[in-house]
Amino acid sequence: MNDTFGLIITGENEPTMRELTRTRSVAAMPIAGRYRIIDILISNLVNADISNVGVITQRNYHSLMDHLGSGKEWDLSRKRDGLFILPPYVSSENTGTYTGVLDALRSNINYLRRSAQKYVLLTGSNTIYNVDFDKMYEAHIKSGADITVLYNHVDEHPAHPNPKLSYFDFDAEGRAIDMEIMPIMPTYHDVSMEVYLMEKDLLLSELSMAIARGRTEFERDIIQREMRNLKICGYKYEGYVARVDSIMSFFNCNMDMLNGSVRRQIFAGSRPVYTKVKDEVPAKYEIGAKASNSLVADGCIIEGTVENSILFRGVHVAKGAVVRNSIIMQAGSIGENCELDHVVLDKNVQVRRKQRLVGTENYPVVVGKNMII
C-alpha cells in the first residue's frame, strides 16, 4: 500500500464524554494503560507501509499535537511524506470550524492535491480495531470497486442501539445496495467502521461536486447519495471493535483490555501498536501490596490493593487503599485507606486519605483533570 496515503479526521470534543473530552479530542483519549486511541489508528496505517499520514484536527487538539510530535515513534519523521497535522485556520474562505467531513476535506484540499499517492484511506477517529489494510486493499483491487468500506457484522442489535452508527446492506457479491445513517431502529446488521478506501482523484471529484451543491456530510452526501452511480463494496472485519463515544463505551473498552483475548487482537504481534516513548522506571510493588487482573503501567507505586483496574503511568496507590474496577489516568494519587470502585480519574487527580468513591457498572464516577478530592 505504498501508493496509498492515510487521512484521519478527528472531530470536536464529544459532549457525552463530559469531563474527559473538555480539553482533548476523542482521538487523544488514553486507553490500556499507556496508549491513546490515535496510536492504534496510525499504527494500522504504518503497519500497511503507508508513509504519508494526515491528521485533520478541529478543536481541543493541543493534547493530540503534543502526543504526536514529529511522528518519530511511528517512523513518520521523514524528509519526504511523513506525518502532517492539519489544524483549522481562519481565512476569507475558512471560518476555523468545520460543518462536516466534506468541509474539513475542502479546507485541506491542498494537502490532498499535493499527496503523490494514487489512493486515499479515509478514517474516523473514535473506533478501535487492528486490521490488516493490505488485505482490504487487495479486496478493493480484485472487486474493481470505486469505494471499499470497512465494516463489522453484529448478529443482534441491543435494546438501545447506538444512534450515531451507520448500517449497510450488501448483496451476495459484496456490493452496497442500501444504507441507513443514524437510524433509531436499524434493520441491517453490517455496521460502518468509518474507514473508506478509494482513488484520490475520485475523492477530489466527488468533493468538488458535493461542495458546489452545499453538501457537508461524507457518508450521507457521497456514500449514500451516490450508491447507484458508484460501485461501493464492503470489506468485513472479524476482530474486536470498540467505538468510543460515551463515558460507558470508554469505560467498557478499557475494561475489555483486561481480557487476554482482546489484548491479543488489538496488540497483535505481527501488527504492533506504537506510542510515544516515556522513559519511566518500572512499576514498584511495596511489601503488602496486592494486584490482580490489572494493567499497571511504568512509574506506578503500589502499596495498597488493585483489582480489575487499569493504572496509567506514575499512579500512586497508598497503603490501605483499595482500587477496584477503575481507571486511574497518569500521575493519579490515591491516599491512604481510600476506597475506589467503578471510578474514572483523569490525569493528575488527587484523592486524599480515607475518601470513598463508588460508582456502578452502568454509571461509573468520573472526576476531571487536576481535581483534588
mmCIF file of C-alpha atoms in Angstrom:
data_model
loop_
_atom_site.group_PDB
_atom_site.id
_atom_site.type_symbol
_atom_site.label_atom_id
_atom_site.label_comp_id
_atom_site.label_asym_id
_atom_site.label_seq_id
_atom_site.Cartn_x
_atom_site.Cartn_y
_atom_site.Cartn_z
ATOM 1 C CA MET A 1 0.000 0.000 0.000
ATOM 2 C CA ASN A 2 2.922 2.362 -0.564
ATOM 3 C CA ASP A 3 0.762 4.023 -3.245
ATOM 4 C CA THR A 4 -1.809 4.986 -0.583
ATOM 5 C CA PHE A 5 -1.885 7.823 1.923
ATOM 6 C CA GLY A 6 -3.933 7.869 5.114
ATOM 7 C CA LEU A 7 -6.183 10.671 6.306
ATOM 8 C CA ILE A 8 -7.557 10.597 9.863
ATOM 9 C CA ILE A 9 -10.364 13.015 10.673
ATOM 10 C CA THR A 10 -10.600 13.890 14.351
ATOM 11 C CA GLY A 11 -13.761 15.660 15.432
ATOM 12 C CA GLU A 12 -14.681 18.075 18.160
ATOM 13 C CA ASN A 13 -14.949 17.137 21.804
ATOM 14 C CA GLU A 14 -17.677 14.552 22.428
ATOM 15 C CA PRO A 15 -20.294 16.083 24.781
ATOM 16 C CA THR A 16 -21.456 12.671 26.037
ATOM 17 C CA MET A 17 -17.968 12.093 27.472
ATOM 18 C CA ARG A 18 -18.288 15.151 29.691
ATOM 19 C CA GLU A 19 -15.132 15.999 31.677
ATOM 20 C CA LEU A 20 -12.918 13.562 29.766
ATOM 21 C CA THR A 21 -13.069 15.486 26.483
ATOM 22 C CA ARG A 22 -13.373 19.004 27.847
ATOM 23 C CA THR A 23 -9.745 19.729 26.929
ATOM 24 C CA ARG A 24 -8.953 16.922 24.465
ATOM 25 C CA SER A 25 -10.404 15.258 21.396
ATOM 26 C CA VAL A 26 -11.639 11.650 21.467
ATOM 27 C CA ALA A 27 -8.606 10.612 19.383
ATOM 28 C CA ALA A 28 -6.350 11.681 22.274
ATOM 29 C CA MET A 29 -8.230 9.636 24.888
ATOM 30 C CA PRO A 30 -5.952 7.291 26.871
ATOM 31 C CA ILE A 31 -6.570 3.539 26.748
ATOM 32 C CA ALA A 32 -4.946 0.345 28.030
ATOM 33 C CA GLY A 33 -2.563 1.989 30.465
ATOM 34 C CA ARG A 34 -0.114 3.678 28.116
ATOM 35 C CA TYR A 35 -1.726 4.322 24.715
ATOM 36 C CA ARG A 36 -4.006 6.855 23.040
ATOM 37 C CA ILE A 37 -6.713 5.966 20.514
ATOM 38 C CA ILE A 38 -4.739 7.784 17.798
ATOM 39 C CA ASP A 39 -1.823 5.381 18.402
ATOM 40 C CA ILE A 40 -3.849 2.416 17.176
ATOM 41 C CA LEU A 41 -5.192 4.282 14.140
ATOM 42 C CA ILE A 42 -1.768 5.468 12.977
ATOM 43 C CA SER A 43 -0.172 2.102 13.723
ATOM 44 C CA ASN A 44 -2.767 0.417 11.495
ATOM 45 C CA LEU A 45 -1.652 2.655 8.633
ATOM 46 C CA VAL A 46 2.083 2.327 9.282
ATOM 47 C CA ASN A 47 1.846 -1.464 9.502
ATOM 48 C CA ALA A 48 0.456 -1.384 5.949
ATOM 49 C CA ASP A 49 3.551 0.536 4.718
ATOM 50 C CA ILE A 50 1.656 3.818 4.441
ATOM 51 C CA SER A 51 4.227 6.561 4.916
ATOM 52 C CA ASN A 52 2.071 9.652 4.289
ATOM 53 C CA VAL A 53 -0.456 10.270 7.081
ATOM 54 C CA GLY A 54 -2.542 13.406 7.567
ATOM 55 C CA VAL A 55 -4.446 14.144 10.789
ATOM 56 C CA ILE A 56 -7.217 16.719 10.412
ATOM 57 C CA THR A 57 -7.967 18.335 13.770
ATOM 58 C CA GLN A 58 -10.711 20.714 14.803
ATOM 59 C CA ARG A 59 -10.961 21.718 18.454
ATOM 60 C CA ASN A 60 -9.139 20.752 21.654
ATOM 61 C CA TYR A 61 -6.216 19.416 19.646
ATOM 62 C CA HIS A 62 -3.337 20.641 21.832
ATOM 63 C CA SER A 63 -3.090 17.310 23.678
ATOM 64 C CA LEU A 64 -3.180 15.432 20.378
ATOM 65 C CA MET A 65 -0.423 17.555 18.820
ATOM 66 C CA ASP A 66 1.741 17.226 21.925
ATOM 67 C CA HIS A 67 1.393 13.448 21.839
ATOM 68 C CA LEU A 68 2.082 13.014 18.126
ATOM 69 C CA GLY A 69 5.008 15.427 17.947
ATOM 70 C CA SER A 70 7.064 14.837 14.797
ATOM 71 C CA GLY A 71 5.749 11.291 14.346
ATOM 72 C CA LYS A 72 9.110 9.720 15.162
ATOM 73 C CA GLU A 73 7.594 6.875 17.216
ATOM 74 C CA TRP A 74 5.626 5.740 14.142
ATOM 75 C CA ASP A 75 8.597 6.168 11.766
ATOM 76 C CA LEU A 76 6.822 9.144 10.199
ATOM 77 C CA SER A 77 9.502 11.765 10.823
ATOM 78 C CA ARG A 78 10.725 11.919 7.222
ATOM 79 C CA LYS A 79 12.076 14.299 4.612
ATOM 80 C CA ARG A 80 9.558 13.025 2.094
ATOM 81 C CA ASP A 81 5.954 12.402 3.194
ATOM 82 C CA GLY A 82 5.602 11.569 6.910
ATOM 83 C CA LEU A 83 3.093 12.853 9.482
ATOM 84 C CA PHE A 84 1.090 16.008 8.745
ATOM 85 C CA ILE A 85 -1.024 17.575 11.486
ATOM 86 C CA LEU A 86 -3.667 19.745 9.827
ATOM 87 C CA PRO A 87 -5.289 22.132 12.332
ATOM 88 C CA PRO A 88 -8.076 24.513 11.263
ATOM 89 C CA TYR A 89 -7.210 28.048 10.294
ATOM 90 C CA VAL A 90 -9.195 31.208 9.687
ATOM 91 C CA SER A 91 -9.172 32.851 6.270
ATOM 92 C CA SER A 92 -11.615 34.508 3.896
ATOM 93 C CA GLU A 93 -12.875 31.012 2.945
ATOM 94 C CA ASN A 94 -12.431 29.151 6.232
ATOM 95 C CA THR A 95 -14.190 30.047 9.471
ATOM 96 C CA GLY A 96 -11.996 27.738 11.549
ATOM 97 C CA THR A 97 -14.940 25.464 12.381
ATOM 98 C CA TYR A 98 -15.940 22.627 10.056
ATOM 99 C CA THR A 99 -19.601 21.970 9.339
ATOM 100 C CA GLY A 100 -18.904 18.371 8.342
ATOM 101 C CA VAL A 101 -16.321 15.957 6.958
ATOM 102 C CA LEU A 102 -16.600 17.389 3.433
ATOM 103 C CA ASP A 103 -15.957 20.885 4.747
ATOM 104 C CA ALA A 104 -12.883 19.565 6.583
ATOM 105 C CA LEU A 105 -11.621 17.957 3.370
ATOM 106 C CA ARG A 106 -12.257 21.128 1.378
ATOM 107 C CA SER A 107 -10.297 23.185 3.892
ATOM 108 C CA ASN A 108 -7.334 20.806 3.482
ATOM 109 C CA ILE A 109 -7.628 20.301 -0.252
ATOM 110 C CA ASN A 110 -4.051 21.462 -0.847
ATOM 111 C CA TYR A 111 -2.784 18.540 1.207
ATOM 112 C CA LEU A 112 -4.957 16.164 -0.845
ATOM 113 C CA ARG A 113 -3.714 17.578 -4.132
ATOM 114 C CA ARG A 114 -0.016 17.534 -3.301
ATOM 115 C CA SER A 115 -0.064 13.960 -1.948
ATOM 116 C CA ALA A 116 1.609 11.894 -4.663
ATOM 117 C CA GLN A 117 -0.132 8.597 -3.874
ATOM 118 C CA LYS A 118 -2.933 7.259 -6.081
ATOM 119 C CA TYR A 119 -5.228 6.006 -3.296
ATOM 120 C CA VAL A 120 -6.501 7.547 -0.071
ATOM 121 C CA LEU A 121 -7.600 5.686 3.054
ATOM 122 C CA LEU A 122 -10.045 7.921 4.914
ATOM 123 C CA THR A 123 -10.778 7.066 8.562
ATOM 124 C CA GLY A 124 -12.622 8.435 11.553
ATOM 125 C CA SER A 125 -11.021 8.715 14.974
ATOM 126 C CA ASN A 126 -13.192 7.086 17.631
ATOM 127 C CA THR A 127 -13.168 3.409 16.567
ATOM 128 C CA ILE A 128 -10.616 0.964 17.962
ATOM 129 C CA TYR A 129 -9.549 -2.042 15.855
ATOM 130 C CA ASN A 130 -6.420 -3.655 14.426
ATOM 131 C CA VAL A 131 -6.946 -4.557 10.792
ATOM 132 C CA ASP A 132 -4.652 -5.744 8.005
ATOM 133 C CA PHE A 133 -5.185 -2.967 5.455
ATOM 134 C CA ASP A 134 -3.133 -4.893 2.877
ATOM 135 C CA LYS A 135 -5.937 -7.449 2.598
ATOM 136 C CA MET A 136 -8.524 -4.688 2.348
ATOM 137 C CA TYR A 137 -6.504 -3.129 -0.477
ATOM 138 C CA GLU A 138 -6.290 -6.480 -2.289
ATOM 139 C CA ALA A 139 -10.059 -6.920 -1.971
ATOM 140 C CA HIS A 140 -10.577 -3.389 -3.311
ATOM 141 C CA ILE A 141 -8.486 -4.048 -6.411
ATOM 142 C CA LYS A 142 -9.986 -7.502 -7.007
ATOM 143 C CA SER A 143 -13.578 -6.271 -6.800
ATOM 144 C CA GLY A 144 -12.989 -3.284 -9.077
ATOM 145 C CA ALA A 145 -14.843 -1.121 -6.566
ATOM 146 C CA ASP A 146 -14.851 2.650 -6.694
ATOM 147 C CA ILE A 147 -15.010 2.761 -2.885
ATOM 148 C CA THR A 148 -14.440 -0.004 -0.338
ATOM 149 C CA VAL A 149 -15.862 0.414 3.158
ATOM 150 C CA LEU A 150 -14.626 -1.425 6.240
ATOM 151 C CA TYR A 151 -17.457 -2.862 8.341
ATOM 152 C CA ASN A 152 -18.170 -5.346 11.106
ATOM 153 C CA HIS A 153 -21.223 -7.569 11.491
ATOM 154 C CA VAL A 154 -23.474 -7.634 14.553
ATOM 155 C CA ASP A 155 -25.940 -10.520 14.936
ATOM 156 C CA GLU A 156 -28.335 -8.729 17.265
ATOM 157 C CA HIS A 157 -28.969 -5.071 17.997
ATOM 158 C CA PRO A 158 -29.009 -4.018 21.662
ATOM 159 C CA ALA A 159 -32.221 -2.817 23.265
ATOM 160 C CA HIS A 160 -30.983 0.759 22.837
ATOM 161 C CA PRO A 161 -28.832 0.858 19.645
ATOM 162 C CA ASN A 162 -26.092 3.440 19.264
ATOM 163 C CA PRO A 163 -27.840 6.303 17.410
ATOM 164 C CA LYS A 164 -24.580 7.546 15.870
ATOM 165 C CA LEU A 165 -23.814 4.484 13.719
ATOM 166 C CA SER A 166 -24.441 3.782 10.050
ATOM 167 C CA TYR A 167 -25.551 0.411 8.683
ATOM 168 C CA PHE A 168 -25.094 -1.185 5.261
ATOM 169 C CA ASP A 169 -26.979 -3.762 3.259
ATOM 170 C CA PHE A 170 -24.715 -5.723 0.872
ATOM 171 C CA ASP A 171 -25.766 -8.093 -1.901
ATOM 172 C CA ALA A 172 -24.306 -11.574 -2.463
ATOM 173 C CA GLU A 173 -21.319 -10.099 -4.322
ATOM 174 C CA GLY A 174 -20.482 -7.692 -1.512
ATOM 175 C CA ARG A 175 -21.793 -4.541 -3.194
ATOM 176 C CA ALA A 176 -23.657 -1.994 -1.072
ATOM 177 C CA ILE A 177 -27.293 -1.656 -2.135
ATOM 178 C CA ASP A 178 -28.683 0.368 0.763
ATOM 179 C CA MET A 179 -27.506 2.354 3.765
ATOM 180 C CA GLU A 180 -29.099 3.618 6.971
ATOM 181 C CA ILE A 181 -27.434 6.600 8.622
ATOM 182 C CA MET A 182 -28.039 7.012 12.347
ATOM 183 C CA PRO A 183 -31.335 5.043 12.377
ATOM 184 C CA ILE A 184 -33.428 4.895 15.531
ATOM 185 C CA MET A 185 -34.207 1.219 14.897
ATOM 186 C CA PRO A 186 -31.678 -0.252 12.443
ATOM 187 C CA THR A 187 -32.802 -3.042 10.135
ATOM 188 C CA TYR A 188 -29.360 -4.018 8.797
ATOM 189 C CA HIS A 189 -26.524 -5.704 10.680
ATOM 190 C CA ASP A 190 -23.349 -4.604 8.878
ATOM 191 C CA VAL A 191 -22.012 -1.567 10.737
ATOM 192 C CA SER A 192 -19.749 1.039 9.140
ATOM 193 C CA MET A 193 -16.363 1.461 10.836
ATOM 194 C CA GLU A 194 -15.897 4.851 9.135
ATOM 195 C CA VAL A 195 -12.984 3.610 7.007
ATOM 196 C CA TYR A 196 -13.108 4.180 3.233
ATOM 197 C CA LEU A 197 -10.563 3.302 0.528
ATOM 198 C CA MET A 198 -10.764 4.994 -2.882
ATOM 199 C CA GLU A 199 -8.697 6.729 -5.545
ATOM 200 C CA LYS A 200 -7.655 10.252 -4.665
ATOM 201 C CA ASP A 201 -8.959 11.630 -7.974
ATOM 202 C CA LEU A 202 -12.383 10.152 -7.281
ATOM 203 C CA LEU A 203 -12.459 11.763 -3.851
ATOM 204 C CA LEU A 204 -11.481 15.146 -5.289
ATOM 205 C CA SER A 205 -14.144 14.853 -7.990
ATOM 206 C CA GLU A 206 -16.919 13.876 -5.574
ATOM 207 C CA LEU A 207 -15.765 16.530 -3.111
ATOM 208 C CA SER A 208 -15.939 19.233 -5.764
ATOM 209 C CA MET A 209 -19.479 18.289 -6.829
ATOM 210 C CA ALA A 210 -20.732 17.992 -3.241
ATOM 211 C CA ILE A 211 -19.281 21.315 -2.078
ATOM 212 C CA ALA A 212 -20.684 23.075 -5.143
ATOM 213 C CA ARG A 213 -24.142 21.925 -4.051
ATOM 214 C CA GLY A 214 -23.778 22.923 -0.399
ATOM 215 C CA ARG A 215 -23.351 19.414 0.945
ATOM 216 C CA THR A 216 -21.255 18.769 4.035
ATOM 217 C CA GLU A 217 -21.513 15.118 5.179
ATOM 218 C CA PHE A 218 -19.338 12.420 3.612
ATOM 219 C CA GLU A 219 -21.495 9.368 4.338
ATOM 220 C CA ARG A 220 -24.852 10.989 3.603
ATOM 221 C CA ASP A 221 -23.887 13.188 0.659
ATOM 222 C CA ILE A 222 -21.416 10.914 -1.129
ATOM 223 C CA ILE A 223 -21.725 7.293 0.008
ATOM 224 C CA GLN A 224 -25.495 7.134 0.371
ATOM 225 C CA ARG A 225 -26.382 9.591 -2.387
ATOM 226 C CA GLU A 226 -24.014 8.093 -4.993
ATOM 227 C CA MET A 227 -24.619 4.439 -4.183
ATOM 228 C CA ARG A 228 -26.314 3.768 -7.542
ATOM 229 C CA ASN A 229 -23.695 5.635 -9.561
ATOM 230 C CA LEU A 230 -20.585 4.260 -7.823
ATOM 231 C CA LYS A 231 -19.589 0.690 -7.103
ATOM 232 C CA ILE A 232 -19.291 0.643 -3.310
ATOM 233 C CA CYS A 233 -18.176 -2.669 -1.833
ATOM 234 C CA GLY A 234 -17.639 -3.841 1.726
ATOM 235 C CA TYR A 235 -14.691 -5.484 3.442
ATOM 236 C CA LYS A 236 -15.691 -7.400 6.557
ATOM 237 C CA TYR A 237 -13.564 -7.112 9.692
ATOM 238 C CA GLU A 238 -13.811 -10.098 12.026
ATOM 239 C CA GLY A 239 -11.815 -8.897 15.057
ATOM 240 C CA TYR A 240 -12.541 -6.812 18.131
ATOM 241 C CA VAL A 241 -14.187 -3.423 17.556
ATOM 242 C CA ALA A 242 -14.867 -0.702 20.119
ATOM 243 C CA ARG A 243 -16.467 2.662 19.426
ATOM 244 C CA VAL A 244 -15.580 5.304 21.990
ATOM 245 C CA ASP A 245 -18.311 7.940 22.005
ATOM 246 C CA SER A 246 -19.575 7.976 25.591
ATOM 247 C CA ILE A 247 -18.410 7.512 29.170
ATOM 248 C CA MET A 248 -19.720 3.944 29.210
ATOM 249 C CA SER A 249 -18.112 2.942 25.906
ATOM 250 C CA PHE A 250 -14.784 4.379 27.081
ATOM 251 C CA PHE A 251 -15.044 2.548 30.406
ATOM 252 C CA ASN A 252 -16.080 -0.737 28.791
ATOM 253 C CA CYS A 253 -13.335 -0.536 26.159
ATOM 254 C CA ASN A 254 -10.663 -0.159 28.819
ATOM 255 C CA MET A 255 -12.146 -2.957 30.902
ATOM 256 C CA ASP A 256 -12.115 -5.164 27.787
ATOM 257 C CA MET A 257 -8.339 -4.736 27.686
ATOM 258 C CA LEU A 258 -8.126 -6.848 30.850
ATOM 259 C CA ASN A 259 -9.249 -9.775 28.684
ATOM 260 C CA GLY A 260 -6.210 -11.515 27.212
ATOM 261 C CA SER A 261 -8.065 -12.456 24.018
ATOM 262 C CA VAL A 262 -8.985 -8.821 23.332
ATOM 263 C CA ARG A 263 -5.436 -7.605 24.023
ATOM 264 C CA ARG A 264 -4.036 -10.144 21.572
ATOM 265 C CA GLN A 265 -6.431 -8.904 18.879
ATOM 266 C CA ILE A 266 -5.595 -5.217 19.378
ATOM 267 C CA PHE A 267 -1.884 -5.527 20.139
ATOM 268 C CA ALA A 268 -1.188 -8.268 17.599
ATOM 269 C CA GLY A 269 2.441 -9.348 17.335
ATOM 270 C CA SER A 270 2.550 -9.012 13.551
ATOM 271 C CA ARG A 271 0.817 -5.611 13.671
ATOM 272 C CA PRO A 272 2.220 -3.853 16.756
ATOM 273 C CA VAL A 273 0.846 -0.635 18.211
ATOM 274 C CA TYR A 274 3.384 2.165 18.637
ATOM 275 C CA THR A 275 3.144 5.063 21.046
ATOM 276 C CA LYS A 276 5.097 7.992 22.429
ATOM 277 C CA VAL A 277 8.014 6.686 24.459
ATOM 278 C CA LYS A 278 8.450 7.897 28.028
ATOM 279 C CA ASP A 279 11.468 6.555 29.901
ATOM 280 C CA GLU A 280 9.962 5.751 33.280
ATOM 281 C CA VAL A 281 11.104 3.342 35.955
ATOM 282 C CA PRO A 282 9.245 0.020 36.236
ATOM 283 C CA ALA A 283 6.196 -0.246 38.467
ATOM 284 C CA LYS A 284 7.085 -0.796 42.126
ATOM 285 C CA TYR A 285 5.120 -3.055 44.478
ATOM 286 C CA GLU A 286 5.794 -2.438 48.154
ATOM 287 C CA ILE A 287 5.606 -5.135 50.835
ATOM 288 C CA GLY A 288 1.952 -5.979 51.484
ATOM 289 C CA ALA A 289 0.721 -4.684 48.125
ATOM 290 C CA LYS A 290 -1.796 -6.787 46.187
ATOM 291 C CA ALA A 291 -2.605 -6.558 42.480
ATOM 292 C CA SER A 292 -4.757 -8.905 40.410
ATOM 293 C CA ASN A 293 -6.176 -8.875 36.863
ATOM 294 C CA SER A 294 -4.961 -5.329 36.249
ATOM 295 C CA LEU A 295 -2.814 -3.356 33.821
ATOM 296 C CA VAL A 296 -0.226 -1.349 35.738
ATOM 297 C CA ALA A 297 1.971 0.998 33.698
ATOM 298 C CA ASP A 298 5.527 2.225 34.249
ATOM 299 C CA GLY A 299 6.285 4.504 37.158
ATOM 300 C CA CYS A 300 3.415 3.296 39.364
ATOM 301 C CA ILE A 301 3.920 2.707 43.081
ATOM 302 C CA ILE A 302 1.511 0.208 44.627
ATOM 303 C CA GLU A 303 1.244 -0.046 48.401
ATOM 304 C CA GLY A 304 -2.438 -0.971 48.679
ATOM 305 C CA THR A 305 -4.782 -3.260 46.719
ATOM 306 C CA VAL A 306 -5.575 -3.069 42.991
ATOM 307 C CA GLU A 307 -8.177 -5.365 41.414
ATOM 308 C CA ASN A 308 -9.614 -5.420 37.870
ATOM 309 C CA SER A 309 -8.280 -1.942 37.143
ATOM 310 C CA ILE A 310 -6.113 -0.008 34.721
ATOM 311 C CA LEU A 311 -3.428 2.291 36.104
ATOM 312 C CA PHE A 312 -1.609 4.645 33.758
ATOM 313 C CA ARG A 313 1.941 5.936 34.215
ATOM 314 C CA GLY A 314 3.007 7.352 37.561
ATOM 315 C CA VAL A 315 -0.044 6.399 39.643
ATOM 316 C CA HIS A 316 0.472 6.040 43.404
ATOM 317 C CA VAL A 317 -1.841 3.819 45.450
ATOM 318 C CA ALA A 318 -1.045 4.400 49.135
ATOM 319 C CA LYS A 319 -1.085 1.885 51.965
ATOM 320 C CA GLY A 320 -4.526 0.601 52.884
ATOM 321 C CA ALA A 321 -6.164 1.982 49.717
ATOM 322 C CA VAL A 322 -8.369 -0.310 47.631
ATOM 323 C CA VAL A 323 -8.927 0.312 43.905
ATOM 324 C CA ARG A 324 -11.403 -1.969 42.117
ATOM 325 C CA ASN A 325 -12.916 -1.906 38.616
ATOM 326 C CA SER A 326 -11.460 1.543 37.973
ATOM 327 C CA ILE A 327 -9.376 3.565 35.524
ATOM 328 C CA ILE A 328 -6.744 5.846 37.026
ATOM 329 C CA MET A 329 -5.001 8.019 34.455
ATOM 330 C CA GLN A 330 -1.489 9.414 34.512
ATOM 331 C CA ALA A 331 0.001 10.775 37.760
ATOM 332 C CA GLY A 332 -3.079 9.994 39.850
ATOM 333 C CA SER A 333 -2.639 9.754 43.610
ATOM 334 C CA ILE A 334 -4.832 7.630 45.868
ATOM 335 C CA GLY A 335 -4.382 8.400 49.568
ATOM 336 C CA GLU A 336 -4.231 6.015 52.487
ATOM 337 C CA ASN A 337 -7.307 3.907 53.327
ATOM 338 C CA CYS A 338 -9.308 5.185 50.339
ATOM 339 C CA GLU A 339 -11.850 3.002 48.542
ATOM 340 C CA LEU A 340 -12.488 3.386 44.801
ATOM 341 C CA ASP A 341 -14.887 1.178 42.869
ATOM 342 C CA HIS A 342 -16.106 1.819 39.303
ATOM 343 C CA VAL A 343 -14.309 5.153 39.104
ATOM 344 C CA VAL A 344 -12.612 7.008 36.241
ATOM 345 C CA LEU A 345 -9.989 9.544 37.340
ATOM 346 C CA ASP A 346 -8.475 11.837 34.702
ATOM 347 C CA LYS A 347 -4.820 12.986 34.805
ATOM 348 C CA ASN A 348 -3.274 14.428 37.972
ATOM 349 C CA VAL A 349 -6.267 13.749 40.218
ATOM 350 C CA GLN A 350 -5.519 13.513 43.941
ATOM 351 C CA VAL A 351 -7.818 11.587 46.260
ATOM 352 C CA ARG A 352 -6.933 12.443 49.852
ATOM 353 C CA ARG A 353 -6.835 9.826 52.606
ATOM 354 C CA LYS A 354 -9.967 7.983 53.815
ATOM 355 C CA GLN A 355 -12.152 9.084 50.881
ATOM 356 C CA ARG A 356 -14.705 6.719 49.325
ATOM 357 C CA LEU A 357 -15.821 6.933 45.692
ATOM 358 C CA VAL A 358 -18.179 4.214 44.482
ATOM 359 C CA GLY A 359 -19.971 4.119 41.152
ATOM 360 C CA THR A 360 -21.873 1.340 39.409
ATOM 361 C CA GLU A 361 -21.222 -0.826 36.391
ATOM 362 C CA ASN A 362 -23.665 1.250 34.356
ATOM 363 C CA TYR A 363 -22.696 4.635 35.786
ATOM 364 C CA PRO A 364 -19.058 4.992 36.879
ATOM 365 C CA VAL A 365 -17.961 8.037 38.852
ATOM 366 C CA VAL A 366 -15.931 10.421 36.645
ATOM 367 C CA VAL A 367 -13.519 13.024 38.030
ATOM 368 C CA GLY A 368 -11.993 15.643 35.721
ATOM 369 C CA LYS A 369 -8.340 16.552 35.258
ATOM 370 C CA ASN A 370 -6.315 18.123 38.104
ATOM 371 C CA MET A 371 -9.091 17.787 40.701
ATOM 372 C CA ILE A 372 -8.431 17.258 44.422
ATOM 373 C CA ILE A 373 -10.906 15.190 46.425
#
